[in-house]
PDB file of C-alpha atoms in Angstrom:
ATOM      1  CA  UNK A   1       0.000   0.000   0.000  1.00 38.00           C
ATOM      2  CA  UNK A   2       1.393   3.216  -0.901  1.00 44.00           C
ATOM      3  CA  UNK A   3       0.478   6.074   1.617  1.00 38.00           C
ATOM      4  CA  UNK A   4       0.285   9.953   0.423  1.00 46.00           C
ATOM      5  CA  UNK A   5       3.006  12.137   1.924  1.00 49.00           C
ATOM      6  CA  UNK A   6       0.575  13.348   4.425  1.00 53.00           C
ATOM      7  CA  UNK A   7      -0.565  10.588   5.187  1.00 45.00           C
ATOM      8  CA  UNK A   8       2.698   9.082   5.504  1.00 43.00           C
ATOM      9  CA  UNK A   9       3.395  12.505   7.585  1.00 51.00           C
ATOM     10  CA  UNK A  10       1.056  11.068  10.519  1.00 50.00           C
ATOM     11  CA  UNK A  11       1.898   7.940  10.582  1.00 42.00           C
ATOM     12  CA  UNK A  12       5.404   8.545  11.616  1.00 47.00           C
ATOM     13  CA  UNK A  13       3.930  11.033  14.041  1.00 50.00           C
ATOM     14  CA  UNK A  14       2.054   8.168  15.718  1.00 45.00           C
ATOM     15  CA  UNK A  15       4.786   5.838  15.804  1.00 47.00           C
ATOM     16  CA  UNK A  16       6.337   4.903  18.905  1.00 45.00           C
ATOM     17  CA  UNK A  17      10.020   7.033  18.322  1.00 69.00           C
ATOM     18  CA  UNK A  18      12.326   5.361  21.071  1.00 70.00           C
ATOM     19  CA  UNK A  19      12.709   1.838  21.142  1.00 74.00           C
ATOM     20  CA  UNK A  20      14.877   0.138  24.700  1.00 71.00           C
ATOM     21  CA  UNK A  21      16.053  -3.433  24.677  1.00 71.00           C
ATOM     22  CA  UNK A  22      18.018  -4.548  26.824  1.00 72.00           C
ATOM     23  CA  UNK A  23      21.722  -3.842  25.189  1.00 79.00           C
ATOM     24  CA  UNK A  24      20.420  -0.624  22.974  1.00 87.00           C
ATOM     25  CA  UNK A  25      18.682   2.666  23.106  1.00 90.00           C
ATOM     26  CA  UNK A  26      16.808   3.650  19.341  1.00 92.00           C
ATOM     27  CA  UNK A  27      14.999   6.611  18.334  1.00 92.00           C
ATOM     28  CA  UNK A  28      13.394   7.297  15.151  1.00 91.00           C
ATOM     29  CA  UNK A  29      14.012  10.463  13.516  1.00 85.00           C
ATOM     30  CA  UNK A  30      11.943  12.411  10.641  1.00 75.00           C
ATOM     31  CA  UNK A  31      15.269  13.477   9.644  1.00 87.00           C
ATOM     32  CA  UNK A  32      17.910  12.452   6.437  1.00 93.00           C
ATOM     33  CA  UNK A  33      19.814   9.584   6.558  1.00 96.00           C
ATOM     34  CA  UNK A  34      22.462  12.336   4.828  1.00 96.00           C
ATOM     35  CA  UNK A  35      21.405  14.765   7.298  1.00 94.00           C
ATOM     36  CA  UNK A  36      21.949  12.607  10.524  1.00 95.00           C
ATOM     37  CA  UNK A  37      25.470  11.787   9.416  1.00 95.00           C
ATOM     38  CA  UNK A  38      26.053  15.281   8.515  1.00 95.00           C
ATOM     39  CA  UNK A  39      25.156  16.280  12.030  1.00 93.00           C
ATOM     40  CA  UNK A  40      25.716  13.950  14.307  1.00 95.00           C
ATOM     41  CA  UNK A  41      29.745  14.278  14.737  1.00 96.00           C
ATOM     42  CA  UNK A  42      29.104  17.929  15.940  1.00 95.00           C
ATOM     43  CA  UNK A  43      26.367  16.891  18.358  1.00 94.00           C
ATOM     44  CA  UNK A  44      28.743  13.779  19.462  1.00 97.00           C
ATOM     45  CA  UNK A  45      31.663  16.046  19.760  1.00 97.00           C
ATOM     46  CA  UNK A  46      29.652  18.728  21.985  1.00 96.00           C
ATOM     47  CA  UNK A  47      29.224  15.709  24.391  1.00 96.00           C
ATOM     48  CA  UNK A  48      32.956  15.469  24.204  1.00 96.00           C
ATOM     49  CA  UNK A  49      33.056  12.319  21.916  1.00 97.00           C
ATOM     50  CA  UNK A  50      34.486  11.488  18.624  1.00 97.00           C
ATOM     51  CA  UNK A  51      33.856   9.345  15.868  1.00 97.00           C
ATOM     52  CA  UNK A  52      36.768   7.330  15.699  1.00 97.00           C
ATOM     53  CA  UNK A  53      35.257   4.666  12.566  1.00 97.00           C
ATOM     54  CA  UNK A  54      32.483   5.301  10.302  1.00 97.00           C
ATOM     55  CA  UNK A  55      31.554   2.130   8.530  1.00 98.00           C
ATOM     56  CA  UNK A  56      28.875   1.804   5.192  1.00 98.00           C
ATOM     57  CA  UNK A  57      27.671  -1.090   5.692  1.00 98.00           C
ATOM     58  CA  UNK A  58      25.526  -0.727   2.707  1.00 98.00           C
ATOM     59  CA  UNK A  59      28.363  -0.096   0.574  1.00 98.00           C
ATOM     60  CA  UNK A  60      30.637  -2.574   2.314  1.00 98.00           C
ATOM     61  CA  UNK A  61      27.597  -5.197   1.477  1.00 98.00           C
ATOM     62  CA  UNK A  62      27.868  -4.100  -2.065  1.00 98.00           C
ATOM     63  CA  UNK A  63      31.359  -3.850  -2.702  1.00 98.00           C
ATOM     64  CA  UNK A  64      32.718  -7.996  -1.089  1.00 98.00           C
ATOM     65  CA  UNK A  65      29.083  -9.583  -1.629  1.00 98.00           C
ATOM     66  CA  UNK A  66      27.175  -7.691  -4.555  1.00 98.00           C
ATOM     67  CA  UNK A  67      24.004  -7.473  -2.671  1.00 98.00           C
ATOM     68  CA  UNK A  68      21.928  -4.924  -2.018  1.00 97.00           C
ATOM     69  CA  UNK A  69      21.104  -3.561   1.284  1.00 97.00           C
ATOM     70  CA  UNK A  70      18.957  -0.529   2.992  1.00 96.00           C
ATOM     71  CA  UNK A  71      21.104   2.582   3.404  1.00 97.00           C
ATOM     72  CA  UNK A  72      23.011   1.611   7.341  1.00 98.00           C
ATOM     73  CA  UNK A  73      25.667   3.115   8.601  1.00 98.00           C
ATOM     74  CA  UNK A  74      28.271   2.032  12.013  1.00 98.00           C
ATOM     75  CA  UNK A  75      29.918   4.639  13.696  1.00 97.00           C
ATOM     76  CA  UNK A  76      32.429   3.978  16.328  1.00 96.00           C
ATOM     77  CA  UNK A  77      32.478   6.703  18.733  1.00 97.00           C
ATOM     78  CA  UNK A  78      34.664   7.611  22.150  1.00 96.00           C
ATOM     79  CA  UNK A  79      34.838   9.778  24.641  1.00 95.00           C
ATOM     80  CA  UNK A  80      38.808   9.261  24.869  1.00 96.00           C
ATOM     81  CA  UNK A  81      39.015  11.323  28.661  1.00 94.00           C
ATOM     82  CA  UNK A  82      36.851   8.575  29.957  1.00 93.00           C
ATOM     83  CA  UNK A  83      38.193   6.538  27.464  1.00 93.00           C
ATOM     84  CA  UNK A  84      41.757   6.664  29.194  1.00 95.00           C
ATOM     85  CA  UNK A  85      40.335   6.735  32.842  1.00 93.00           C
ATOM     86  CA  UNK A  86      39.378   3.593  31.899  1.00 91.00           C
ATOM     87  CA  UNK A  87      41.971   2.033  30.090  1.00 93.00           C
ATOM     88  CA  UNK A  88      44.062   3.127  33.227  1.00 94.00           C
ATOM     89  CA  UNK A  89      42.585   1.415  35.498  1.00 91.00           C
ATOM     90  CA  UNK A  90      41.429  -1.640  33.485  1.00 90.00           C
ATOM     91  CA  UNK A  91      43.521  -2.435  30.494  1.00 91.00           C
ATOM     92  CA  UNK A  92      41.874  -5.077  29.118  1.00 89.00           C
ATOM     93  CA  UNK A  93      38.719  -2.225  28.890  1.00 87.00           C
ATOM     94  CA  UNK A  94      40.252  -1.381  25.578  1.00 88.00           C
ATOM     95  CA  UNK A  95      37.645  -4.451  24.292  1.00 87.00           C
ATOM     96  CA  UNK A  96      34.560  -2.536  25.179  1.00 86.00           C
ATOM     97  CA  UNK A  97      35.438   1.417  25.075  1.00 87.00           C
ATOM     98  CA  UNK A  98      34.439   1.668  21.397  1.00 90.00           C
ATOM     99  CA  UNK A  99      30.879   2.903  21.403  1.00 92.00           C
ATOM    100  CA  UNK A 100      28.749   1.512  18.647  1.00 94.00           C
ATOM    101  CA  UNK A 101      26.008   4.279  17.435  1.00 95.00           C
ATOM    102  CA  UNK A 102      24.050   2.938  14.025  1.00 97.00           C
ATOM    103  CA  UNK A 103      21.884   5.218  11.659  1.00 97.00           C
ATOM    104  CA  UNK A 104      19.586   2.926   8.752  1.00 97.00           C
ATOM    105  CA  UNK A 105      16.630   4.049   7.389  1.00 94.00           C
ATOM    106  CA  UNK A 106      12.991   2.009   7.870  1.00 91.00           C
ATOM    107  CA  UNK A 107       9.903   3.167   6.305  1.00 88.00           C
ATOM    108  CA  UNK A 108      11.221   6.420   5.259  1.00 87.00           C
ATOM    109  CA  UNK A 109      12.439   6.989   8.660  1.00 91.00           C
ATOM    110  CA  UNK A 110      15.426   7.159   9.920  1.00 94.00           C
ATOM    111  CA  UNK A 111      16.683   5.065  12.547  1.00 95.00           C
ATOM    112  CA  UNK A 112      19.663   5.747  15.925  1.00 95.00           C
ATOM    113  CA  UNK A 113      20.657   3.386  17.807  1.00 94.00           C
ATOM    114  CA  UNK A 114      23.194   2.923  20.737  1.00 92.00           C
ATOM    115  CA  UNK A 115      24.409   0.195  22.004  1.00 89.00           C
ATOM    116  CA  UNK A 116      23.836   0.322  25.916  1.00 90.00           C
ATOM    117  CA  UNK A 117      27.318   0.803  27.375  1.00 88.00           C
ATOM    118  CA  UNK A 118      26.148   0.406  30.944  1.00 87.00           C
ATOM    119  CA  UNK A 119      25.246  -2.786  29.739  1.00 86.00           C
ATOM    120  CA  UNK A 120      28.360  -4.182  28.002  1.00 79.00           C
ATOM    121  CA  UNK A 121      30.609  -2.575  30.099  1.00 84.00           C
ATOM    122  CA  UNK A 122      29.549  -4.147  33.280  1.00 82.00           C
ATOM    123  CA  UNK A 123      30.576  -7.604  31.695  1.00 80.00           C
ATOM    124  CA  UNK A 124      34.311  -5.875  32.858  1.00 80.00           C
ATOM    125  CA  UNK A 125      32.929  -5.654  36.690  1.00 85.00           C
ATOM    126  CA  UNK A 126      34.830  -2.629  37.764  1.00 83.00           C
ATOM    127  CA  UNK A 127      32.504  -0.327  39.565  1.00 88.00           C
ATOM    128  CA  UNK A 128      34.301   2.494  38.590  1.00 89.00           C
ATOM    129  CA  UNK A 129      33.992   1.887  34.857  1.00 87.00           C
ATOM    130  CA  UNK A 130      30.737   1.000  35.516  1.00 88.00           C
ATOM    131  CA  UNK A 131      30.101   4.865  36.467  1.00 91.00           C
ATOM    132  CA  UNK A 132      31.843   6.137  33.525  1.00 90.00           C
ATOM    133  CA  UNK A 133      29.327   3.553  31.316  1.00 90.00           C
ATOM    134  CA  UNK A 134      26.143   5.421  33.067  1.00 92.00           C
ATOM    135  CA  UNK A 135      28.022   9.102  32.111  1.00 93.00           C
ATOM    136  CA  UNK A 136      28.533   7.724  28.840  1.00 93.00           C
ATOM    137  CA  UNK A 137      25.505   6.280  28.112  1.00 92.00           C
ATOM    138  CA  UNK A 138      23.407   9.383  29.191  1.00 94.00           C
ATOM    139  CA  UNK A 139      25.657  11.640  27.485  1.00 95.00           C
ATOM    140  CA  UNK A 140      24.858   9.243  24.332  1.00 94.00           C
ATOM    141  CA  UNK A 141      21.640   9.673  24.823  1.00 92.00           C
ATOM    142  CA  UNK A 142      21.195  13.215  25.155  1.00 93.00           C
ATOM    143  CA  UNK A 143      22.972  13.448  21.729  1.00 92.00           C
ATOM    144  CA  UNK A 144      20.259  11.192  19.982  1.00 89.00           C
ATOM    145  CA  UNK A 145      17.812  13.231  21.879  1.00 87.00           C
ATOM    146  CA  UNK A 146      18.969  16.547  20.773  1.00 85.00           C
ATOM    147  CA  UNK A 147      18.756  15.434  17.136  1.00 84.00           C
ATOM    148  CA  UNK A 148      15.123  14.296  17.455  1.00 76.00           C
ATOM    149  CA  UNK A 149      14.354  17.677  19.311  1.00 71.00           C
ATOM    150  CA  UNK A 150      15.740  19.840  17.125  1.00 56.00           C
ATOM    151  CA  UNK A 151      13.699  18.246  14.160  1.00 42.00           C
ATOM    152  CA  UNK A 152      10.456  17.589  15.710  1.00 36.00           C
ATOM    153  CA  UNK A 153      10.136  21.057  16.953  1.00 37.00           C
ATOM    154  CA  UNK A 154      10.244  22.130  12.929  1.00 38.00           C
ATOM    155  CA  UNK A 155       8.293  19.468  11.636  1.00 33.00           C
ATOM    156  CA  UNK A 156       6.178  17.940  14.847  1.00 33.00           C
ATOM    157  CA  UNK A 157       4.511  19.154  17.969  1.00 32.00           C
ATOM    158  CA  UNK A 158       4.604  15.298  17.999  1.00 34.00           C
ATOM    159  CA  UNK A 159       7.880  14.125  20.244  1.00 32.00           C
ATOM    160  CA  UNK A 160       9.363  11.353  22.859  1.00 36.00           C
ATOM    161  CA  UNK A 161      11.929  12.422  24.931  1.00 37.00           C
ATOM    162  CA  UNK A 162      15.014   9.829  24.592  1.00 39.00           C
ATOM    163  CA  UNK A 163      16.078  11.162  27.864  1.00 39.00           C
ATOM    164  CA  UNK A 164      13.275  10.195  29.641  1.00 38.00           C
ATOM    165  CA  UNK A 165      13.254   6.579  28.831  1.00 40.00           C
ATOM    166  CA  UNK A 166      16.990   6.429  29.493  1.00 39.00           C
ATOM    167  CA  UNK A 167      16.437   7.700  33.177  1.00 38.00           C
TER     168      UNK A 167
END
């Protein structure tokens, strides 16, 4: 079935825009796929991260296998002052201090998602790093939240808070 644009306009107002599971955050977006990538490293580097990888995984998919896949994207992003805090006083922290943040599009929509560092991180069972996951993680949050905000006050009256369902 193929909707109208206003049509389609309403029903990604009435869709449910954050998602929790229990290892990721995910908010949908009424913004570009283009635009989101365009923005996010400023918003990530405001919350003193920075992208450190930026995998197409679209155009990985296309370039070994010759398949087609939906427009998704990997970015590896770090907050390297907690990053070396950590790495200090855990070495072997190195394995999880590489934050995973994906961007695809669904139904015209696009799609942010963080994995939950609070969650991976307390596999390492070091209270202290298990603060610095919670600082992370909100700050991570409050990123993917800004982006939404900044949109939906344009475009919607219609908007989740991401922060809420973190806290």
């Amino acid at each position: 079935m193929i909707l109208k644009k206003d049509q389609r306009s309403k029903a990604i107002r009435n869709r449910k825009r954050v998602t929790m599971t229990r290892y990721g955050l995910f908010q949908e977006v009424p913004i570009s796929f283009d635009t989101v990538l365009k923005k996010l490293p400023l918003e990530l580097r405001r919350k003193g991260f920075e992208v450190l990888s930026n995998i197409r995984i679209d155009s990985e998919l296309q370039k070994y296998l010759g398949v087609d896949f939906k427009r998704y994207a990997i970015l590896g992003v770090c907050n390297l002052a907690l990053a070396f805090k950590s790495l200090n006083r855990q070495e072997d922290s190195g394995l999880v201090v590489l934050c995973n943040l994906i961007i695809y599009e669904k139904d015209n929509v696009t799609v942010i998602g963080i994995l939950k560092p609070t969650q991976f991180m307390s596999m390492i069972q070091n209270e202290l790093i298990n603060q610095d996951a919670a600082i992370i993680e909100r700050k991570l949050s409050e990123v993917i939240d800004s982006l939404g905000k900044k949109r939906f006050q344009k475009e919607s009256p219609c908007s989740v808070s991401f922060q809420r369902a973190v806290a």
